[in-house]
Structure formats: C-alpha cells, structure tokens
C-alpha cells in the first residue's frame, strides 16, 4: 500500500478518551430501548434529541484532543451510530502462514500472514501530533463510508483500520505524514465507490506477506517505535523487510487504554 502521539499519552493521563465503535453500539442500543418503551408519540422527538447529543459528545471530546469536529460530521456520526453493529464489521481477509513462539515461555513472537491484492481508501494527514492525524483522517473516511461516495450508500465498517507510518534510518523517530487506510468491503472490491473528497485516494494494494505481533494500549509515537524495534529484534532476518515503512493495525478506539493493536512488518517483494 503506497498511499500514505504525544497527545494520546496526555489524554490517558487526564482520563480523556475518544469515542469508540463500542461507544456507538452502546449509544445506539440506548436510543432503541428508549424508543421501544415510549408509546406516547414522542419517540421521533426524543430520537432527534439523542442524535444531537451524540454530535455534541463527539465535538466536546474532539476539542479536548485539539481536534475540531465540524458540523458537517453530524450526519456521518448519526449514520455510523444507526448502522454500526459489532457483528457487521467485516474483518480484512488473510491467509495464516504460520507463527513463531519463544520456547521458554511459549510467548508468541510473531504471526506470518498472506494478504491478497485489494482496494483500500487512503488519506494522508500531516498534523503536529500522531493522534490528531489519525482522528482527522478517520473523520474523512467516515464521510466516505457514510454515503459521501459515488453509490450514495452506507458502505459498512471493516477492521482493522490501518495506519502507515515511516521512520528514519535507525527507527528512532517517526517522520511526518501518516496515512489512514480503510479496506473496501469485499462486495465493493470489483466496483469501488469513488470518494467525493479529493483527499481520499483509492489504492490497489498488491498481494503481500506481513509479519505481525499484537500489543495492547494507546498508540503514540513512543509506543509505535518501541513495538517496531521489539519485533525487529525477534525476526530471524529483519533485512528481508521494508526498513522504513511499517503499519499499525487498530481494531478499536485509538485512545482506549486497552486498545487491541498490531504492528506489521512488510516483506520485500
């Protein structure tokens, strides 16, 4: 795939968090429950109030992370809340090719996977902080997912969301420019909905082999560099992989303290 925080750590210390897919599930469930129990004709009015409160929540949380949530995000946020169910999130397909564990402790060192050629929607951000970049990039992708595309359809959520990062030669620093990538759902792969936003690029990623290891917690510049260097130490032949391009795969909210993540090394063609 060629298309291309300190603030996250600050958020953890102060108890701040970004809205997650799980938050959307909970809020949607609460809305549905209130409407089921309301039989006095006020359901539509209460639903409108709930949707307004949902946008207000996103906006307030965004401000605490120095990210402005513009008014035109209100409809995508509401659509995501109405349509986002955990069982409907499509995993990105891959073929497992094996794994390696540390013999003494049976600790998983890495997993080897094959990913086939596929189309991804990508947007590159150059914000001052890593977390700001992924938040702003994902808001753009949300609009694309939520009908702002050539089909006018809600495309559906896929996981993981990928973040492509680049490092300096000795892998001690992340370079500017973070790319956030959304896997186009399988049923749209052969006729990809085109984005209205010129910042979003549809990229056909070639088939590739990656080596990955999972880790939990908030992702920021320090944690990403630490995981890159840890995995490099455990690979038998690190020179076989791209040396300055790595992928962070996120399965839920970027600021969730228990976030499920993976670091990916890309094997050279």
PDB file of C-alpha atoms in Angstrom, residues 54-55 58-59 68-80 135-136 138-144 146 148:
ATOM      1  CA  UNK A  54     -24.306  12.317  20.102  1.00  0.00           C
ATOM      2  CA  UNK A  55     -22.766  15.006  17.884  1.00  0.00           C
ATOM      3  CA  UNK A  58     -18.085  13.931  19.614  1.00  0.00           C
ATOM      4  CA  UNK A  59     -17.459  17.672  19.357  1.00  0.00           C
ATOM      5  CA  UNK A  68     -12.309  20.317  15.626  1.00  0.00           C
ATOM      6  CA  UNK A  69     -15.351  18.191  14.739  1.00  0.00           C
ATOM      7  CA  UNK A  70     -17.147  20.295  12.100  1.00  0.00           C
ATOM      8  CA  UNK A  71     -20.910  20.495  11.793  1.00  0.00           C
ATOM      9  CA  UNK A  72     -20.860  18.521   8.534  1.00  0.00           C
ATOM     10  CA  UNK A  73     -19.782  15.470  10.581  1.00  0.00           C
ATOM     11  CA  UNK A  74     -23.193  15.353  12.292  1.00  0.00           C
ATOM     12  CA  UNK A  75     -24.889  13.198   9.643  1.00  0.00           C
ATOM     13  CA  UNK A  76     -21.964  10.721   9.245  1.00  0.00           C
ATOM     14  CA  UNK A  77     -21.801  10.330  13.041  1.00  0.00           C
ATOM     15  CA  UNK A  78     -25.532   9.611  13.186  1.00  0.00           C
ATOM     16  CA  UNK A  79     -25.329   7.153  10.293  1.00  0.00           C
ATOM     17  CA  UNK A  80     -22.439   5.322  11.903  1.00  0.00           C
ATOM     18  CA  UNK A 135      -8.508  11.385  14.169  1.00  0.00           C
ATOM     19  CA  UNK A 136      -8.773  13.837  11.290  1.00  0.00           C
ATOM     20  CA  UNK A 138     -10.666   8.840  10.099  1.00  0.00           C
ATOM     21  CA  UNK A 139     -13.273  11.622  10.077  1.00  0.00           C
ATOM     22  CA  UNK A 140     -12.664  11.986   6.344  1.00  0.00           C
ATOM     23  CA  UNK A 141     -13.021   8.243   5.875  1.00  0.00           C
ATOM     24  CA  UNK A 142     -16.230   8.252   7.931  1.00  0.00           C
ATOM     25  CA  UNK A 143     -17.816  10.660   5.452  1.00  0.00           C
ATOM     26  CA  UNK A 144     -16.778   8.360   2.606  1.00  0.00           C
ATOM     27  CA  UNK A 146     -21.406   7.187   5.233  1.00  0.00           C
ATOM     28  CA  UNK A 148     -20.390  10.544   0.565  1.00  0.00           C
TER      29      UNK A 148
END
